[in-house]
PDB file of C-alpha atoms in Angstrom:
ATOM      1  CA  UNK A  26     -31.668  22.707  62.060  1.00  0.00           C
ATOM      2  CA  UNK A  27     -28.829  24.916  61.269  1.00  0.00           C
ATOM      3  CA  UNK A  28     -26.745  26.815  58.291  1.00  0.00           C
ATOM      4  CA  UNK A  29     -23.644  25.612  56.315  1.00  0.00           C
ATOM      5  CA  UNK A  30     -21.358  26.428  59.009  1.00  0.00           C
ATOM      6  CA  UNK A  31     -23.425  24.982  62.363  1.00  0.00           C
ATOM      7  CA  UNK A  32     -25.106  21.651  61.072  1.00  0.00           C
ATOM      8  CA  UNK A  33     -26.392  19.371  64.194  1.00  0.00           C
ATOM      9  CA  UNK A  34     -26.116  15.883  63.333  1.00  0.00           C
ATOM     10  CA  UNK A  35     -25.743  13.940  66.219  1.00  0.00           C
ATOM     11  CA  UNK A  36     -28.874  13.741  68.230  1.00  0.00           C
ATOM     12  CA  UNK A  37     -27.473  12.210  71.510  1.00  0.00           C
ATOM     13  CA  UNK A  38     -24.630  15.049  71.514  1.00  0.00           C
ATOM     14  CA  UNK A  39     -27.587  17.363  70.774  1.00  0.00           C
ATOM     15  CA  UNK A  40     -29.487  16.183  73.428  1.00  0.00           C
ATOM     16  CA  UNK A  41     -27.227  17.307  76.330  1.00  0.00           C
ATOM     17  CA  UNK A  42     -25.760  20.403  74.354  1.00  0.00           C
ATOM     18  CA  UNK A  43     -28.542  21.961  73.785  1.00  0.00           C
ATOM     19  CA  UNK A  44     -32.244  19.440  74.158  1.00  0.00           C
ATOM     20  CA  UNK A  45     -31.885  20.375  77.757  1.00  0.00           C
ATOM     21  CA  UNK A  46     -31.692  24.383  77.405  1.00  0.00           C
ATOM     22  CA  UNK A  47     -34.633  23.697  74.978  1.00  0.00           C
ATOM     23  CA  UNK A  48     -36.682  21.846  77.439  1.00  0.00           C
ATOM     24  CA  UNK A  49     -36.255  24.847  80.472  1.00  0.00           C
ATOM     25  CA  UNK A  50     -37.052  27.242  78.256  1.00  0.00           C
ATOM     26  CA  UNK A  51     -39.688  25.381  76.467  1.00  0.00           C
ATOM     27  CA  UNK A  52     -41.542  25.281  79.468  1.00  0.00           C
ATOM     28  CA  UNK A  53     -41.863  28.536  79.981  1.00  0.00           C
ATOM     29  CA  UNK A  54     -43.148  29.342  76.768  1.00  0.00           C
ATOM     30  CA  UNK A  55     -45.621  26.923  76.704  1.00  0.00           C
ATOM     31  CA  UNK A  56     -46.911  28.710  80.117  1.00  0.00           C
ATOM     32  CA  UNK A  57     -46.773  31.969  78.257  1.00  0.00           C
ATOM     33  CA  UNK A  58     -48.744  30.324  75.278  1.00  0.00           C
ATOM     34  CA  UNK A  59     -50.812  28.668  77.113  1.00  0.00           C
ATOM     35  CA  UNK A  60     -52.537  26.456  74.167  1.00  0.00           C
ATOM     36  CA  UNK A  61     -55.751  24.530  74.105  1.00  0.00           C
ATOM     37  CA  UNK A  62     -55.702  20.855  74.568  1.00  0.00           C
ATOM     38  CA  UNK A  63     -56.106  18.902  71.367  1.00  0.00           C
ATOM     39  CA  UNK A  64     -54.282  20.843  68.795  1.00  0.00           C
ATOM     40  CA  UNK A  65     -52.676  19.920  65.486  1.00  0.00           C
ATOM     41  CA  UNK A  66     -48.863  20.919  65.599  1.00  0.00           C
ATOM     42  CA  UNK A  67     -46.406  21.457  63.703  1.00  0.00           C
ATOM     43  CA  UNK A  68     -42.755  21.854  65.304  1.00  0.00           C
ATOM     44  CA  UNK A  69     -40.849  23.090  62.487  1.00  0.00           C
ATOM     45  CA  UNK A  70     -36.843  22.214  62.948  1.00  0.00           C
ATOM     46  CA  UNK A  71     -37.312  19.995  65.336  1.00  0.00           C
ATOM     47  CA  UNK A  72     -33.987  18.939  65.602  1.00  0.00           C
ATOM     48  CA  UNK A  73     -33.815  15.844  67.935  1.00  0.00           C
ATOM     49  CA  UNK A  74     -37.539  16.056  69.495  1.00  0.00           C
ATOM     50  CA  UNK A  75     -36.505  17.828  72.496  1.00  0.00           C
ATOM     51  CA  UNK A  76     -38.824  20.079  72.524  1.00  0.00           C
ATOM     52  CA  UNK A  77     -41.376  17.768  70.451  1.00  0.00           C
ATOM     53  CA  UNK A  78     -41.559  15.924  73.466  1.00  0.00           C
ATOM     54  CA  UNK A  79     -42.695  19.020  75.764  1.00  0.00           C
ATOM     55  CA  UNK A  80     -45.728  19.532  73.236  1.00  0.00           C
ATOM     56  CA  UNK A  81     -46.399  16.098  73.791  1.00  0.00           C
ATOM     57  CA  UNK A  82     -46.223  16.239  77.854  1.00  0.00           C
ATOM     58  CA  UNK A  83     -48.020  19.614  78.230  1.00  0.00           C
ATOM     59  CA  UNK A  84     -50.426  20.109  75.465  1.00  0.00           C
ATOM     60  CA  UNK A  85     -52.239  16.873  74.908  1.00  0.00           C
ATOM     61  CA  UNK A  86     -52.016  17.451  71.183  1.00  0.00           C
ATOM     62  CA  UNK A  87     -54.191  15.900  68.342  1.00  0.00           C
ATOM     63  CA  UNK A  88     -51.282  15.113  66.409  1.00  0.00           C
ATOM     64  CA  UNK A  89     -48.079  16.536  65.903  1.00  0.00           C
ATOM     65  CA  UNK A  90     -45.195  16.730  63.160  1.00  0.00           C
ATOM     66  CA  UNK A  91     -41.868  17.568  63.095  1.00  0.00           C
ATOM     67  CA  UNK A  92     -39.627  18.729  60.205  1.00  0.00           C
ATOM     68  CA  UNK A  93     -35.563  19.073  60.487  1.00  0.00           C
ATOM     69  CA  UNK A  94     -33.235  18.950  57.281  1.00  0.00           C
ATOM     70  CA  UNK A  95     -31.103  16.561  59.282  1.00  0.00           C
ATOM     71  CA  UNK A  96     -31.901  12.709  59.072  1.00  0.00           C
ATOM     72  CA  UNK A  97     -29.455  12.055  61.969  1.00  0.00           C
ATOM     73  CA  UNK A  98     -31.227  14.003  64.321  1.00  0.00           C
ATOM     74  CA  UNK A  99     -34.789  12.769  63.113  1.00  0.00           C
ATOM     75  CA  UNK A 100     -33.384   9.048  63.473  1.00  0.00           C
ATOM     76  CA  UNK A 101     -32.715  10.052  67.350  1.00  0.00           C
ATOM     77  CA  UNK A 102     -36.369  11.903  67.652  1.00  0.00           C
ATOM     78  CA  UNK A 103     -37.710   8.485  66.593  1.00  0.00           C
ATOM     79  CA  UNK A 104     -35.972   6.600  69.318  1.00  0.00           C
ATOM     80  CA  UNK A 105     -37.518   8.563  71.846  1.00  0.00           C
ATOM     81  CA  UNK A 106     -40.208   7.149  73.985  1.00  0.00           C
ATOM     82  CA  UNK A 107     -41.431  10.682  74.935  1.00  0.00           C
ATOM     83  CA  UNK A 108     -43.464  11.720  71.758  1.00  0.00           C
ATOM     84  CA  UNK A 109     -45.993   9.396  72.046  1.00  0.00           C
ATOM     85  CA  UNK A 110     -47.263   8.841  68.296  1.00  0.00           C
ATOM     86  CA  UNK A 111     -45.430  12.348  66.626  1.00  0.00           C
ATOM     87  CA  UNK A 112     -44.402  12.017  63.169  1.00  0.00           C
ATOM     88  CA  UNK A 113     -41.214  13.198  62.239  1.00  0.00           C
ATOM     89  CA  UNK A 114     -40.141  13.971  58.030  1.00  0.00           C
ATOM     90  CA  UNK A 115     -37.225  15.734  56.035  1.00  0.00           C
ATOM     91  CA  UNK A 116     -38.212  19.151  55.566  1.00  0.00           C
ATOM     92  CA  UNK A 117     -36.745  22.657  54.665  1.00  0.00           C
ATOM     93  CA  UNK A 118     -38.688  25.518  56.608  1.00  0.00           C
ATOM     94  CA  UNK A 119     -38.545  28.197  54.149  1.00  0.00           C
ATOM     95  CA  UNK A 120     -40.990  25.176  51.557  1.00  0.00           C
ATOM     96  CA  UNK A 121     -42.756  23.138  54.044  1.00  0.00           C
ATOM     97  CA  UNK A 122     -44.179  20.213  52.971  1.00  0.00           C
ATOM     98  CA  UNK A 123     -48.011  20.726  53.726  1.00  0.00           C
ATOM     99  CA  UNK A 124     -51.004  21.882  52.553  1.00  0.00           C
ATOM    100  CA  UNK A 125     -52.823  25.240  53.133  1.00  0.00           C
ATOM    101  CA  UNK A 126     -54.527  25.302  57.026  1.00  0.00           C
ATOM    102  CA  UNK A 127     -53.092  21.821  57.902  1.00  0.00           C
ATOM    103  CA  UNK A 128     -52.307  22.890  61.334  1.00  0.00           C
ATOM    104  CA  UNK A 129     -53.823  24.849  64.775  1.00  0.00           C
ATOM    105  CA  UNK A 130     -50.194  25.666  65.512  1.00  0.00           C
ATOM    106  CA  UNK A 131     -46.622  26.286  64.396  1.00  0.00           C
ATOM    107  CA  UNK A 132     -43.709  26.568  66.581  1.00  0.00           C
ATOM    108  CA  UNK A 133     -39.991  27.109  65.588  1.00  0.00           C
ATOM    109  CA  UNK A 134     -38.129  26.151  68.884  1.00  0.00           C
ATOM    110  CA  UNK A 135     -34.328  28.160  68.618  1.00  0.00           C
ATOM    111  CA  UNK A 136     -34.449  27.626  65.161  1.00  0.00           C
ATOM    112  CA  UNK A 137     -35.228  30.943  63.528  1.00  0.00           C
ATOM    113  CA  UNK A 138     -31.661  32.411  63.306  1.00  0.00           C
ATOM    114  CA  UNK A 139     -30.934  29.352  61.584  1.00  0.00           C
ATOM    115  CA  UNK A 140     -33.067  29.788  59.161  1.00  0.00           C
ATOM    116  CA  UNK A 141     -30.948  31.919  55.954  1.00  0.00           C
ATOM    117  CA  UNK A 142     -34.706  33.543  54.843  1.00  0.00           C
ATOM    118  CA  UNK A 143     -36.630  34.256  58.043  1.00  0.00           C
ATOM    119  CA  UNK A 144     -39.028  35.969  56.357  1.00  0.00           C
ATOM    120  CA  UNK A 145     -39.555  32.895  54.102  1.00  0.00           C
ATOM    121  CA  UNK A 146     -40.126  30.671  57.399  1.00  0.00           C
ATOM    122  CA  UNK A 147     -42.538  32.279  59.078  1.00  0.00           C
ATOM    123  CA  UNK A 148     -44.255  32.878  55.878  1.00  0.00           C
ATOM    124  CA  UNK A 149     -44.706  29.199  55.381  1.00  0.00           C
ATOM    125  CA  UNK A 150     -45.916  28.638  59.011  1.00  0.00           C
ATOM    126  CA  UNK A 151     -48.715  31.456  58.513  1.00  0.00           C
ATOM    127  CA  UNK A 152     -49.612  29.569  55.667  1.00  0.00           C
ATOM    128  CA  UNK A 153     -49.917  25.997  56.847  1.00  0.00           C
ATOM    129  CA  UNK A 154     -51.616  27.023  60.053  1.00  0.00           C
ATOM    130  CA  UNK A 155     -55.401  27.861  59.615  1.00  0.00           C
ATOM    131  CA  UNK A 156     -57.168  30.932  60.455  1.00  0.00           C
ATOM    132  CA  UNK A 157     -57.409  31.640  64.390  1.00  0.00           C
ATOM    133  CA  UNK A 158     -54.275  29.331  64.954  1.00  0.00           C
ATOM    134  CA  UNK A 159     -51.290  30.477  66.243  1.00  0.00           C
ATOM    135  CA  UNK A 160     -47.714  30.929  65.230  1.00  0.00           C
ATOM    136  CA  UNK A 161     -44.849  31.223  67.373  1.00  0.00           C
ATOM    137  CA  UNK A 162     -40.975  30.975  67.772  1.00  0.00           C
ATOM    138  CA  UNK A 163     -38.728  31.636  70.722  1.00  0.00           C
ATOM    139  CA  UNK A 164     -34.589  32.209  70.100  1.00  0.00           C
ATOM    140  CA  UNK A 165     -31.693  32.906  71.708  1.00  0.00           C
ATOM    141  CA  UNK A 166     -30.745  36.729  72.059  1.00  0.00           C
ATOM    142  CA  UNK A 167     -27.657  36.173  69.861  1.00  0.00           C
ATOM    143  CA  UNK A 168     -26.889  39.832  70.388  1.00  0.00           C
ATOM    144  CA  UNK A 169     -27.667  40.898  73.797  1.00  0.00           C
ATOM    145  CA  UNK A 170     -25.447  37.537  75.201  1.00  0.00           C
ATOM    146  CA  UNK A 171     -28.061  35.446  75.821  1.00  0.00           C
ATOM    147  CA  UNK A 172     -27.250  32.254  73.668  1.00  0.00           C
ATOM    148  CA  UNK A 173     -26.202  29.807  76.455  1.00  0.00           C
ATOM    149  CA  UNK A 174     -22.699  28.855  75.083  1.00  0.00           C
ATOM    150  CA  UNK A 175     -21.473  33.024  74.103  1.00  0.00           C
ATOM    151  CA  UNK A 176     -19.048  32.927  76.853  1.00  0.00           C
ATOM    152  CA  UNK A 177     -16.955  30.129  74.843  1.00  0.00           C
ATOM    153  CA  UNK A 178     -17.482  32.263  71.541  1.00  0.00           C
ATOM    154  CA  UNK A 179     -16.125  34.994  73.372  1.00  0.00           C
ATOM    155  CA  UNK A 180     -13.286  33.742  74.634  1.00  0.00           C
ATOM    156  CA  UNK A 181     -12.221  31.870  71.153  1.00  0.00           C
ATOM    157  CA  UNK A 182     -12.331  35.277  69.868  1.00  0.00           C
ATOM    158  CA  UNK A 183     -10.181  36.513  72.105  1.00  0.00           C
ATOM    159  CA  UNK A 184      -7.794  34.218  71.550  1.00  0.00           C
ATOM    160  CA  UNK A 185      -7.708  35.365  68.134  1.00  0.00           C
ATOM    161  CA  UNK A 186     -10.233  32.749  66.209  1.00  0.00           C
ATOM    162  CA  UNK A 187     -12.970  33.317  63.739  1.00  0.00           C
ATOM    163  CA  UNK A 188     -15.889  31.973  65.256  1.00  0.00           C
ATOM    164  CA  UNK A 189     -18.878  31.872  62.714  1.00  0.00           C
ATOM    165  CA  UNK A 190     -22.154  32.508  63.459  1.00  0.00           C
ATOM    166  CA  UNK A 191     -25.938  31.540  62.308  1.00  0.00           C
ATOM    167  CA  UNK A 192     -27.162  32.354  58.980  1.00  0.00           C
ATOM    168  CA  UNK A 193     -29.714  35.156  60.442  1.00  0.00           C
ATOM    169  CA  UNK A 194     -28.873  35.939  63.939  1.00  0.00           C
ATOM    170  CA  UNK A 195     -30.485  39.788  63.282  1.00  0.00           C
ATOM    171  CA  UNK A 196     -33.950  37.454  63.473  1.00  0.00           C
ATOM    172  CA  UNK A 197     -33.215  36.853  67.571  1.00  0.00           C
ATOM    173  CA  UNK A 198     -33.779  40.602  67.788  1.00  0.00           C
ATOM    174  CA  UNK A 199     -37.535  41.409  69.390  1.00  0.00           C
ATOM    175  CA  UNK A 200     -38.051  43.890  67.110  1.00  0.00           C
ATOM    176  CA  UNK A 201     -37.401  41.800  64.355  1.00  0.00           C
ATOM    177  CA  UNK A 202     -39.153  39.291  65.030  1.00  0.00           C
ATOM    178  CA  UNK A 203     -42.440  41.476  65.615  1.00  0.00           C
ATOM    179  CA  UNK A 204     -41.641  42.878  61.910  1.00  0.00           C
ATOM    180  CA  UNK A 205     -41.326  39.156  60.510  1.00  0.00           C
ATOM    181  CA  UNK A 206     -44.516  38.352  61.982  1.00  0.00           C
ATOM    182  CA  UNK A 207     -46.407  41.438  61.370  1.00  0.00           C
ATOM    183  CA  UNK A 208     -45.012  41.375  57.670  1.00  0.00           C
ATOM    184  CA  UNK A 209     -46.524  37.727  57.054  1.00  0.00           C
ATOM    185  CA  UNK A 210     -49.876  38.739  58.177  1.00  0.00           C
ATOM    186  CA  UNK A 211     -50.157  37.714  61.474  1.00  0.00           C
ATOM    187  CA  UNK A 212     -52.317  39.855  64.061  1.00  0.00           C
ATOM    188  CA  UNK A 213     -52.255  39.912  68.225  1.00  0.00           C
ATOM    189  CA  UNK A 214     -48.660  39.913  67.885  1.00  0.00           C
ATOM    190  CA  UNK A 215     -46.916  39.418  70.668  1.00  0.00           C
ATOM    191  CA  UNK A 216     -43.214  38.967  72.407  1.00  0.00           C
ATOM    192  CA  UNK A 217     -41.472  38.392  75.648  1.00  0.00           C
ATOM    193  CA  UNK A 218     -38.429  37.195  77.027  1.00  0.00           C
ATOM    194  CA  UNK A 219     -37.693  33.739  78.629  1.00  0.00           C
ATOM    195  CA  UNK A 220     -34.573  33.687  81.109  1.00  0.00           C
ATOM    196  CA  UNK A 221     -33.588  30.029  82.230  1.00  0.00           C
ATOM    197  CA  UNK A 222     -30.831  28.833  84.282  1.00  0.00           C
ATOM    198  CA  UNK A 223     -28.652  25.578  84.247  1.00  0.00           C
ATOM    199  CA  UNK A 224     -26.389  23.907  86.456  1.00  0.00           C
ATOM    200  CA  UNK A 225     -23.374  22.492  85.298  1.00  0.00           C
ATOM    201  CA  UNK A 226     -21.305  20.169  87.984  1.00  0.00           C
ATOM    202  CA  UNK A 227     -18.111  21.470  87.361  1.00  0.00           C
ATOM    203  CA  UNK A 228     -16.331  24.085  84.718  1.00  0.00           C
ATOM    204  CA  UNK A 229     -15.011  20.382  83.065  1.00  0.00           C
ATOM    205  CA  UNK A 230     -18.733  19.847  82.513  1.00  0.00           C
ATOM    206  CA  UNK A 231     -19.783  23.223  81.286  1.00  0.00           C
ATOM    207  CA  UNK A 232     -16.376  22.732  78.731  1.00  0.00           C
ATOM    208  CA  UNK A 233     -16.969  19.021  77.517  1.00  0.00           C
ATOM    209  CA  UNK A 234     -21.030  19.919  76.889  1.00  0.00           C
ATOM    210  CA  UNK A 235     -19.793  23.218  75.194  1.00  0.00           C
ATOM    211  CA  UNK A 236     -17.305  21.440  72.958  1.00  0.00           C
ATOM    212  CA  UNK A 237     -20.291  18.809  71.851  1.00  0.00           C
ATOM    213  CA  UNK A 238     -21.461  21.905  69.471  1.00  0.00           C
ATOM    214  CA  UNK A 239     -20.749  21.424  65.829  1.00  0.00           C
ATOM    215  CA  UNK A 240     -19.094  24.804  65.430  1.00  0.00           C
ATOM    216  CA  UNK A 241     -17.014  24.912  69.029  1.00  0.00           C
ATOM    217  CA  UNK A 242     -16.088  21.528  68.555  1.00  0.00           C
ATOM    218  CA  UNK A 243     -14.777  21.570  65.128  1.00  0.00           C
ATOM    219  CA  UNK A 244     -13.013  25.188  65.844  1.00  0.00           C
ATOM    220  CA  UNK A 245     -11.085  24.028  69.213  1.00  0.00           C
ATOM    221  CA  UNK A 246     -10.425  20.440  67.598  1.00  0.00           C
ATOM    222  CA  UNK A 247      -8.566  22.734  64.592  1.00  0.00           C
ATOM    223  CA  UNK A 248      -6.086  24.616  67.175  1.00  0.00           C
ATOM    224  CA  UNK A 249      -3.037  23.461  68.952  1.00  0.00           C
ATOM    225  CA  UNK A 250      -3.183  22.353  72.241  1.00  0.00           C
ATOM    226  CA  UNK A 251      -1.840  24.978  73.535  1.00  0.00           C
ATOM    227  CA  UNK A 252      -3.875  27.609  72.051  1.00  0.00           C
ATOM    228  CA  UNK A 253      -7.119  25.768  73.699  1.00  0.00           C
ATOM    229  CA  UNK A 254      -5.436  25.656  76.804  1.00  0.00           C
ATOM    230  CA  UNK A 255      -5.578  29.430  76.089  1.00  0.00           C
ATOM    231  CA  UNK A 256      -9.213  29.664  75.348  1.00  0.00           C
ATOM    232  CA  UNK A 257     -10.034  27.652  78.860  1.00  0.00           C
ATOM    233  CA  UNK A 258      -8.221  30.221  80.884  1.00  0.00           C
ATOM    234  CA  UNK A 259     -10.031  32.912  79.049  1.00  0.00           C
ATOM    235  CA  UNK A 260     -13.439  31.154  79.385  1.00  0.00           C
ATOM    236  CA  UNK A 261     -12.847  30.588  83.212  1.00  0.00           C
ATOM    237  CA  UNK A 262     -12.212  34.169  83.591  1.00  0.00           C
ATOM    238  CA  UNK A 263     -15.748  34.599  82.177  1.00  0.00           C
ATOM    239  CA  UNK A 264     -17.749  32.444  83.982  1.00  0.00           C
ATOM    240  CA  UNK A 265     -19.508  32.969  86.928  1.00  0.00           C
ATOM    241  CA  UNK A 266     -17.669  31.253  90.211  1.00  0.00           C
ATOM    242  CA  UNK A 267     -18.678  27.572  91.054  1.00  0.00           C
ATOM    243  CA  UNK A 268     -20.683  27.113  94.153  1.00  0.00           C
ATOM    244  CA  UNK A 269     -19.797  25.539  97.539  1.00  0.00           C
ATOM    245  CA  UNK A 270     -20.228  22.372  95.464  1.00  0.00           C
ATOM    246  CA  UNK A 271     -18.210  23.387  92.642  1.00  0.00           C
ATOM    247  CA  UNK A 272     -21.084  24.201  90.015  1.00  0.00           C
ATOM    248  CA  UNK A 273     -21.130  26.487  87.729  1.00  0.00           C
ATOM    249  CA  UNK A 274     -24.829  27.986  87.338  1.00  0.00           C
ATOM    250  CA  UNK A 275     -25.102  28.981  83.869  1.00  0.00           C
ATOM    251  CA  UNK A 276     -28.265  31.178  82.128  1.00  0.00           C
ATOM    252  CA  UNK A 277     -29.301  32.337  78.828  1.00  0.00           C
ATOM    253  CA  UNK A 278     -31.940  34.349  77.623  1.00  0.00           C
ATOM    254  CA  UNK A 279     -34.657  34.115  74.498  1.00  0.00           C
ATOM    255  CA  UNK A 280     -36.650  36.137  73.202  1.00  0.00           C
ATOM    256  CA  UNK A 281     -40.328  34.910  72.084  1.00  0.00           C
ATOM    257  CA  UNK A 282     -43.182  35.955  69.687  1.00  0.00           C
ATOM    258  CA  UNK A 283     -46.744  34.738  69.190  1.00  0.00           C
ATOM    259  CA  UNK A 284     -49.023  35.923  66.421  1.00  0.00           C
ATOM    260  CA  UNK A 285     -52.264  34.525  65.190  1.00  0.00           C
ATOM    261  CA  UNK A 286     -53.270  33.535  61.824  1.00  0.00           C
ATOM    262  CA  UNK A 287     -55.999  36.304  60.563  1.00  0.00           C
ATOM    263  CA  UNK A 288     -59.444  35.328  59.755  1.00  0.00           C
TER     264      UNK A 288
END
């Protein structure tokens, strides 16, 4: 799921850009959640079922559906063989298409920056989730540096190019995201954040996965060659040095909130 500007598309380019930062820090959230066995979910912008398929390894749901606004990345979450029976549907998160206390829980997994009307999303989960069930979201801190890919957005800028940016990255603050949830109703709010680490083999690797983004890719395909050559001295220079084996250990940082549906 994403605004005008950063539209995913390609769910096997997804899947290695960003389904496996979704994955490390999907597990950790889950531990912080902790859920019940058996639930009804609903994994709202689920993109390429990346991190449908963690509800479906570690919380022995009921049943689970997933909504993106992207039919390529839905026609890769229904390739999968790693969400067992989840359904997956066109669906816009600010008008979700489901009845009143249809779910036991709602998750937006790094979607909620993405989202032009926060307030609007988490409204609709709140509403679709029944009383006692739980609502949730984690996202990248776009402005403390801990979206996974900043360094490259930093050093495109530095080279002089506009580099645009979600539709609502103010909702990846903490305390923003405790008002959203607190302003649609939700009690036993709560919010943490979830630091994950990635290897990449090389800085080539950490580049070519980078460039797989729909905004980096389209920026440093619109440049001369020279000027990326530019941007790949200036990203090296932010990067952390490889190791004896010439990786480059990369991390990012979410933040998280839970809230339960009153009643």
């Amino acid at each position: 799921m994403a605004g005008p500007d950063i539209r995913f598309d390609d769910g096997a380019a997804y899947e290695r850009y960003m389904g496996a930062w979704s994955r490390l820090a999907g597990d950790v959230f889950l531990d912080w959640l902790a859920p019940a066995r058996g639930l009804r979910w609903l994994d709202v912008g689920c993109g390429n079922g990346a991190f449908t398929a963690k509800i479906v390894e570690r919380c022995a749901p009921a049943a689970v559906h997933g909504i993106d606004p992207s039919p390529e990345q839905l026609a890769h979450a229904r390739t999968r063989s790693d969400v067992g029976s989840a359904a997956f549907a066109l669906g816009d998160a600010m008008a979700l298409p489901f009845g009143d206390d249809a779910f036991d829980a709602a998750v937006m997994p790094l979607v909620l920056f993405f989202v032009p009307r926060p307030a609007a999303g988490v409204a609709e989960m709140a509403r679709v989730v029944r009383p006692g069930g739980t609502v949730s979201a984690y996202a990248w801190d776009m402005y403390g540096g801990g979206f996974p890919y900043a360094p490259v957005g930093a050093a495109l800028r530095e080279t002089g190019v506009d580099v645009p940016g979600p539709p609502s990255p103010e909702a990846s603050r903490v305390e923003a995201m405790e008002a959203l949830w607190r302003d649609a109703g939700l009690v036993d709010v709560q919010t943490r954040a979830i630091t994950v680490a990635r290897a990449f083999a090389s800085f080539d690797d950490y580049w070519a996965t980078a460039r797989l983004g729909p905004a980096f890719g389209r920026l440093l395909g619109a440049i001369p060659d020279g000027e990326v050559a530019g941007v790949r001295a200036a990203l090296r220079e932010r990067l952390p040095a490889a190791d004896a084996e010439g990786r480059i250990v990369i991390s990012a940082t979410a933040n998280a909130v839970r809230g339960r549906v009153a009643g």
